[in-house]
Coordinates of C-alpha atoms in Angstrom, one line a residue:
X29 CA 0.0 0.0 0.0
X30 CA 1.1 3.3 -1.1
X31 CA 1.3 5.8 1.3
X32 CA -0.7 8.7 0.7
X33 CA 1.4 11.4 1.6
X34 CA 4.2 10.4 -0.5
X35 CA 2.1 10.1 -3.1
X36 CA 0.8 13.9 -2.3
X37 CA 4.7 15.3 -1.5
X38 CA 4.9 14.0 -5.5
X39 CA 2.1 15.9 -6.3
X40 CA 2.9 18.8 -4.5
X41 CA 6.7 18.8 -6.1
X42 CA 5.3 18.4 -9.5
X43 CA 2.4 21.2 -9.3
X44 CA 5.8 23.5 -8.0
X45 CA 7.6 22.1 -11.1
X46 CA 4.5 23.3 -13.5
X47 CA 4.0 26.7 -11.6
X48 CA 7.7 27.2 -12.1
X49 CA 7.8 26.0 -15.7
X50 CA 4.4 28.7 -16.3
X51 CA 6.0 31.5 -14.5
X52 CA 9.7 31.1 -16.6
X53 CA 7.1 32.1 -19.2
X54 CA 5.6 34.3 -18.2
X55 CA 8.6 36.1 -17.0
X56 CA 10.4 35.4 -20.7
X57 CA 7.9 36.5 -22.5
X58 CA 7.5 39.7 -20.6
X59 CA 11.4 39.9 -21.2
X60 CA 11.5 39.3 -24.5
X61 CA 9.0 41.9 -25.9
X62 CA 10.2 42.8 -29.5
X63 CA 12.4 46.0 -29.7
X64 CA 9.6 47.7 -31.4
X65 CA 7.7 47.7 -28.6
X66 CA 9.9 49.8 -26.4
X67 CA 11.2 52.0 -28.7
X68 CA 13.2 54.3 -26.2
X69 CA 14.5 51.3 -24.4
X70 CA 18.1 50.2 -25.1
X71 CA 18.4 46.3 -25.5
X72 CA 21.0 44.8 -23.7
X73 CA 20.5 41.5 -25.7
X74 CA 18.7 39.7 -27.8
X75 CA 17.7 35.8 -29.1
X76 CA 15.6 35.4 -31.6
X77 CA 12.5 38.2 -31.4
X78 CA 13.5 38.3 -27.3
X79 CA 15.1 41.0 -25.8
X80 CA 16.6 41.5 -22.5
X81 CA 16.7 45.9 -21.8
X82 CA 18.6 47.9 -19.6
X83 CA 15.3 48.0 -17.2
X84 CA 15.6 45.2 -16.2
X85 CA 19.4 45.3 -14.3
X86 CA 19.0 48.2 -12.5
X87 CA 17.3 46.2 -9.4
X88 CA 20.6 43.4 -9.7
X89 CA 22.6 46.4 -7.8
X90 CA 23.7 46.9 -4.3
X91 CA 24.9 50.3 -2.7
X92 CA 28.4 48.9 -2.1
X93 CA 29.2 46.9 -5.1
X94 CA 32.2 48.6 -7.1
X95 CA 32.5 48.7 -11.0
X96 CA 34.0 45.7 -11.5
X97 CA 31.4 43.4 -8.9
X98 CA 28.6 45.0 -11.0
X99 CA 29.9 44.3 -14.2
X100 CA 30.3 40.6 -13.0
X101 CA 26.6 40.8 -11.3
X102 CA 25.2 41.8 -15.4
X103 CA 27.7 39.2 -16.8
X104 CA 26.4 36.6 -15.9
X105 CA 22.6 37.5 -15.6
X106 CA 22.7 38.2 -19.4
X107 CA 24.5 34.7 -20.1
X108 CA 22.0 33.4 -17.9
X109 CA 19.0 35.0 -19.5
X110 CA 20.6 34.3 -22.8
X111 CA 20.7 30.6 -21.9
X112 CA 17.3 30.3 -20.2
X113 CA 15.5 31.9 -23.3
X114 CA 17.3 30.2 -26.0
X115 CA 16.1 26.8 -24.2
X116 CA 12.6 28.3 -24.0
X117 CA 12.5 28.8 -27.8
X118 CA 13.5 25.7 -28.8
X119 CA 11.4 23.9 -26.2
X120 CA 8.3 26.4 -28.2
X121 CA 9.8 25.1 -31.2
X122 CA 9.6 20.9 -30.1
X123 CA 6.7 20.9 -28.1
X124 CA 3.1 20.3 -29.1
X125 CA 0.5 22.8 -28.2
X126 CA -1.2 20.8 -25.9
X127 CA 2.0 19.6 -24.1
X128 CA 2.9 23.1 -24.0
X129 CA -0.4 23.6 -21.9
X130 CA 0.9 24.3 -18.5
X131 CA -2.6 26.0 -17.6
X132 CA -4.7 23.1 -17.6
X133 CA -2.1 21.1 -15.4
X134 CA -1.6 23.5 -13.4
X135 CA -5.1 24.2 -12.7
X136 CA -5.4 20.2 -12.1
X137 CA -2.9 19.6 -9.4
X138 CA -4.0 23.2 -8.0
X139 CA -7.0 21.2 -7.2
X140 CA -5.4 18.3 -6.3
X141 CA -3.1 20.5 -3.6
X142 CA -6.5 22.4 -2.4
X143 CA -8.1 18.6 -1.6
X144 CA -5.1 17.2 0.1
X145 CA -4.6 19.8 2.1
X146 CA -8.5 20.1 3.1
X147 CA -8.2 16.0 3.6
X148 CA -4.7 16.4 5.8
X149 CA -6.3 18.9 8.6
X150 CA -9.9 16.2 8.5
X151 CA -7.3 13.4 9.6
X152 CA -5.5 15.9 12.0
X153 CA -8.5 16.9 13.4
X154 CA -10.8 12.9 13.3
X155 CA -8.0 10.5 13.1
X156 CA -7.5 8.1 15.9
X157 CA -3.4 7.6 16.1
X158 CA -3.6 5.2 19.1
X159 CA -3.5 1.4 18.0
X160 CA -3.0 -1.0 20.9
X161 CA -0.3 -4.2 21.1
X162 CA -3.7 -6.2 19.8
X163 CA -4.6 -4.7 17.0
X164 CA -0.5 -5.3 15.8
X165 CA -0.8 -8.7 16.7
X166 CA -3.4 -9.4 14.9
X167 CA -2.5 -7.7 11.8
X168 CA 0.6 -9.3 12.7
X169 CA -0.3 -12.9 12.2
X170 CA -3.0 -12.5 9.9
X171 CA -0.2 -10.8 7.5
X172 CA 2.8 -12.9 8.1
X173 CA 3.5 -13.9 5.1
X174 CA 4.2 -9.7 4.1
X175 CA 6.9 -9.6 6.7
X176 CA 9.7 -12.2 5.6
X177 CA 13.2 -10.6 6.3
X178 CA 15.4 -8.8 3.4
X179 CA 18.1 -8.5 5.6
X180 CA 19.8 -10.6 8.6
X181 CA 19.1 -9.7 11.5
X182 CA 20.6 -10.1 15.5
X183 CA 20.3 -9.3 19.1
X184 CA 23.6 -8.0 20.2
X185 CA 26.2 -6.6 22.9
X186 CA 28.5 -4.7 21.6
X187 CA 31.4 -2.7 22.9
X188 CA 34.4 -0.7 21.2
X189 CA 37.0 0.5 23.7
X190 CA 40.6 2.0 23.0
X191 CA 43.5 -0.2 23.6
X192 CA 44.6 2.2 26.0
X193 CA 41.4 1.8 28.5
X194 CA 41.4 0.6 31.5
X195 CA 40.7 -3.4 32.1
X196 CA 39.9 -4.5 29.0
X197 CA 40.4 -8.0 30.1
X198 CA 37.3 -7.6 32.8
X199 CA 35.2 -6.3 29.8
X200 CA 36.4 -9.9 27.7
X201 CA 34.5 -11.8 30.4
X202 CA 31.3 -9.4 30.8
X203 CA 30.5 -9.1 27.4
X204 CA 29.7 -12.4 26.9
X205 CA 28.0 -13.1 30.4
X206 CA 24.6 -13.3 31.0
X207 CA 24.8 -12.5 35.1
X208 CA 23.2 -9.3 35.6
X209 CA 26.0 -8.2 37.6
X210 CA 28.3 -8.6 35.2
X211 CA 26.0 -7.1 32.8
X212 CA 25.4 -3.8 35.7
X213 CA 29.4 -3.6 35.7
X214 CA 29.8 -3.9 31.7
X215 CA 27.3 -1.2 31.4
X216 CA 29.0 1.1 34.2
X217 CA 32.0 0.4 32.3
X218 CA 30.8 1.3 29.1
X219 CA 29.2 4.2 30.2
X220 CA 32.6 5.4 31.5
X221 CA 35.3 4.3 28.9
X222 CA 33.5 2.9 25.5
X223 CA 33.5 4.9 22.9
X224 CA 30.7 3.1 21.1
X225 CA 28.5 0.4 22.7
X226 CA 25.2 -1.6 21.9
X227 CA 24.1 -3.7 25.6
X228 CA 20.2 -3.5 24.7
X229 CA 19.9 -7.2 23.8
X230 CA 16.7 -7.5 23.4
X231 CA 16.4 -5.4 20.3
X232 CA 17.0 -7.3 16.7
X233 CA 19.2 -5.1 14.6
X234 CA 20.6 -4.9 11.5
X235 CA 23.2 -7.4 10.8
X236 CA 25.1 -4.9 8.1
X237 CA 24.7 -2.5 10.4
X238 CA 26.4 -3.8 13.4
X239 CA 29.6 -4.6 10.7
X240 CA 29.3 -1.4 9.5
X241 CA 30.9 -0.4 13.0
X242 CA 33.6 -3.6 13.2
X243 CA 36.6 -3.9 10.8
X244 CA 35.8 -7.4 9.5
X245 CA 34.7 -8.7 6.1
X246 CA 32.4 -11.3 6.0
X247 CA 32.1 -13.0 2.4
X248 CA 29.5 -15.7 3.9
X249 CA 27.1 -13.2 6.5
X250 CA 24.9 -16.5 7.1
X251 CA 27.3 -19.3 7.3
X252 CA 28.6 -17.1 10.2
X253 CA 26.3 -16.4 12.4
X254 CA 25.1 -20.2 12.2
X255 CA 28.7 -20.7 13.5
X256 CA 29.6 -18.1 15.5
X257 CA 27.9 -16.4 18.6
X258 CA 31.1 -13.7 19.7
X259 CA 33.4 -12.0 17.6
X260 CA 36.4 -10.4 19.1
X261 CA 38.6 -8.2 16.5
X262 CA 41.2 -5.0 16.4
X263 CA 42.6 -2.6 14.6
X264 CA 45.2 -0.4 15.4
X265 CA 43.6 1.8 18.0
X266 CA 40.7 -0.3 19.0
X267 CA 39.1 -3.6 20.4
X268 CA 36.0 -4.5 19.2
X269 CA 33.8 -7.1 21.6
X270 CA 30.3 -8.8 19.7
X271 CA 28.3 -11.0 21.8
X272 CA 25.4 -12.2 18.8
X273 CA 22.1 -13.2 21.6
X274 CA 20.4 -14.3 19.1
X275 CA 19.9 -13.9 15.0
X276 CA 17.3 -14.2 11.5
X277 CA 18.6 -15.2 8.6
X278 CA 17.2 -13.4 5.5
X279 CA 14.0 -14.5 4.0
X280 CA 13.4 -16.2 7.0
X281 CA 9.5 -14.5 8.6
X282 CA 10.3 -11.6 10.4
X283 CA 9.5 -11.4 14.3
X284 CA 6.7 -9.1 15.7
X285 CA 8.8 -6.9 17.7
X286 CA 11.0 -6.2 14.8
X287 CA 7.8 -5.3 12.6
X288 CA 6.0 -3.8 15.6
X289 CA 6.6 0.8 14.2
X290 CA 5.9 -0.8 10.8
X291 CA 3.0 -2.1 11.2
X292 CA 1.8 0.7 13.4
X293 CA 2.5 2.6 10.4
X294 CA 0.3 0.3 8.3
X295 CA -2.4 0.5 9.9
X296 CA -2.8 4.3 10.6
X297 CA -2.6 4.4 7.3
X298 CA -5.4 2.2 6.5
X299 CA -7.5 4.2 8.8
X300 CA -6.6 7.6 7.2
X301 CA -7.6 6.1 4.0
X302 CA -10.8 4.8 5.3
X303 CA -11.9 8.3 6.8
X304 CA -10.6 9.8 3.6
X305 CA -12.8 7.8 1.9
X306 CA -16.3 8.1 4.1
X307 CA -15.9 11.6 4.1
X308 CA -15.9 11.9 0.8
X309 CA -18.8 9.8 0.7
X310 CA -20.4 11.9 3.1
X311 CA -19.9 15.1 1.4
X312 CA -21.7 13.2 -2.1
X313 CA -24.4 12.1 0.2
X314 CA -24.7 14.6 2.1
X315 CA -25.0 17.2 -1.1
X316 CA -27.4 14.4 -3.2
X317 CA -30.3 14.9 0.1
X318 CA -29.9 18.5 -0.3
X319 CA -29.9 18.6 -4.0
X320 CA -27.0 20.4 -4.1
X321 CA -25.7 19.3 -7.8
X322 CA -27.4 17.9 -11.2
X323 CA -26.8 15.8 -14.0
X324 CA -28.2 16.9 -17.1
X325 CA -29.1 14.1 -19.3

């Protein structure tokens, strides 16, 4: 399911796109009157029938710009407007008339922009954003089959200190222990000399992105953590400690509390699309009892 936002921020880039395209123009052909038009004007430059005049520059000034900043400043505005305007004409040239009708598309994603925005402060205002640990668990496992893993995934203790710190050989034998006193001390450590650590190891993460923080190269990532539960490595400033808790292979069905903010996501988003969709029925209902609109035959 698409969201709908995204599909509105495309919307909403495009119609910008379009206004810009209309106003370039606009603003072109306001530029490029023909000479005889303004016949007391002096042109500064011309493509085709445009011209570019004097009037123009004056506003490109500031009070303290010298000679030589201000001949720069109407340098490269001319080379600019020279650029822009031959592209316009040969764009005039290429295009079809009605591809060249930025009115009408504007005019349709104007609309589309005034709806979505009238539709984003109805879900503001109506939308109930509270779904309990039920409702996930039943999407959950009436879904399953949706959530099979891309990715490996592990719960992990990890710990990088410098080779410098202080008993590094007390923090080889809490890493991998699962007393919780050796688990308060790690984390006291941690807290005082690590200068990256991971002790939550309840959470899955990432696989890459755990080795994204250990100097290692792993050519076979699932042959090794089906053969490996810690990892101890160095490099020349560092020890790195990995105690892997437990891990998902890819394609394997991913577990709830790894899905959990995605499928909290999933399902606010069905709801928005729901009350989207009985309010607009409501406003067609609502306007057929009052006879608010006809259809001629």
């Amino acid at each position: 399911m698409r969201n709908i936002n995204y599909l509105f921020s495309i919307a909403n880039l495009f119609f910008c796109l379009l206004l810009s395209a209309y106003c370039l123009l606009v603003v072109c052909s306001s530029c490029g009157s023909k000479f005889s038009q303004k016949q007391n004007e002096k042109a500064v430059a011309r493509v085709g029938d445009a011209y570019l005049y004097s009037s123009v520059l004056k506003d490109l000034f500031s009070k303290d710009m010298d000679k030589k900043d201000s001949a720069e400043v109407v340098r490269k505005y001319i080379n600019n407007w020279v650029r822009e305007t031959l592209l316009l004409q040969q764009a005039e040239k290429n295009l079809t008339d009605e591809k060249k009708d930025f009115e009408k598309r504007v005019e349709d994603y104007r609309k589309s922009l005034i709806t979505y925005e009238y539709e984003s402060e109805l879900v503001k205002q109506k939308l109930d954003t509270l779904v309990s640990d039920e409702e996930i668990q039943k999407y959950y496992e009436e879904n399953k089959s949706n959530f099979e893993l891309k990715d490996n995934i592990i719960k992990v203790v990890y710990v990088k200190v410098r080779k410098n710190a202080p008993k590094v050989d007390k923090v080889k034998e809490w890493y991998r222990s699962d007393v919780q006193k050796d688990k308060d001390a790690l984390a006291n450590y941690c807290y005082q000399y690590a200068e990256n650590f991971f002790l939550d190891d309840n959470t899955w993460l990432l696989f890459e992105d755990v080795l994204k923080e250990i100097p290692m190269k792993l050519y076979d990532k699932e042959a090794f953590l089906q053969n490996n539960r810690h990892l101890e490595t160095q490099d020349s400033a560092h020890y790195y400690f990995v105690d892997i808790k437990g891990f998902m292979t890819k394609n394997s069905i991913s577990p709830l509390s790894f899905e959990k903010t995605n499928i909290h996501s999933i399902l606010l988003n069905k709801r928005k699309v729901e009350l989207i969709k009985q309010m607009r029925e409501d406003i067609y209902n609502e306007a057929l009892k009052t006879k608010s609109f006809e259809v001629y035959e």
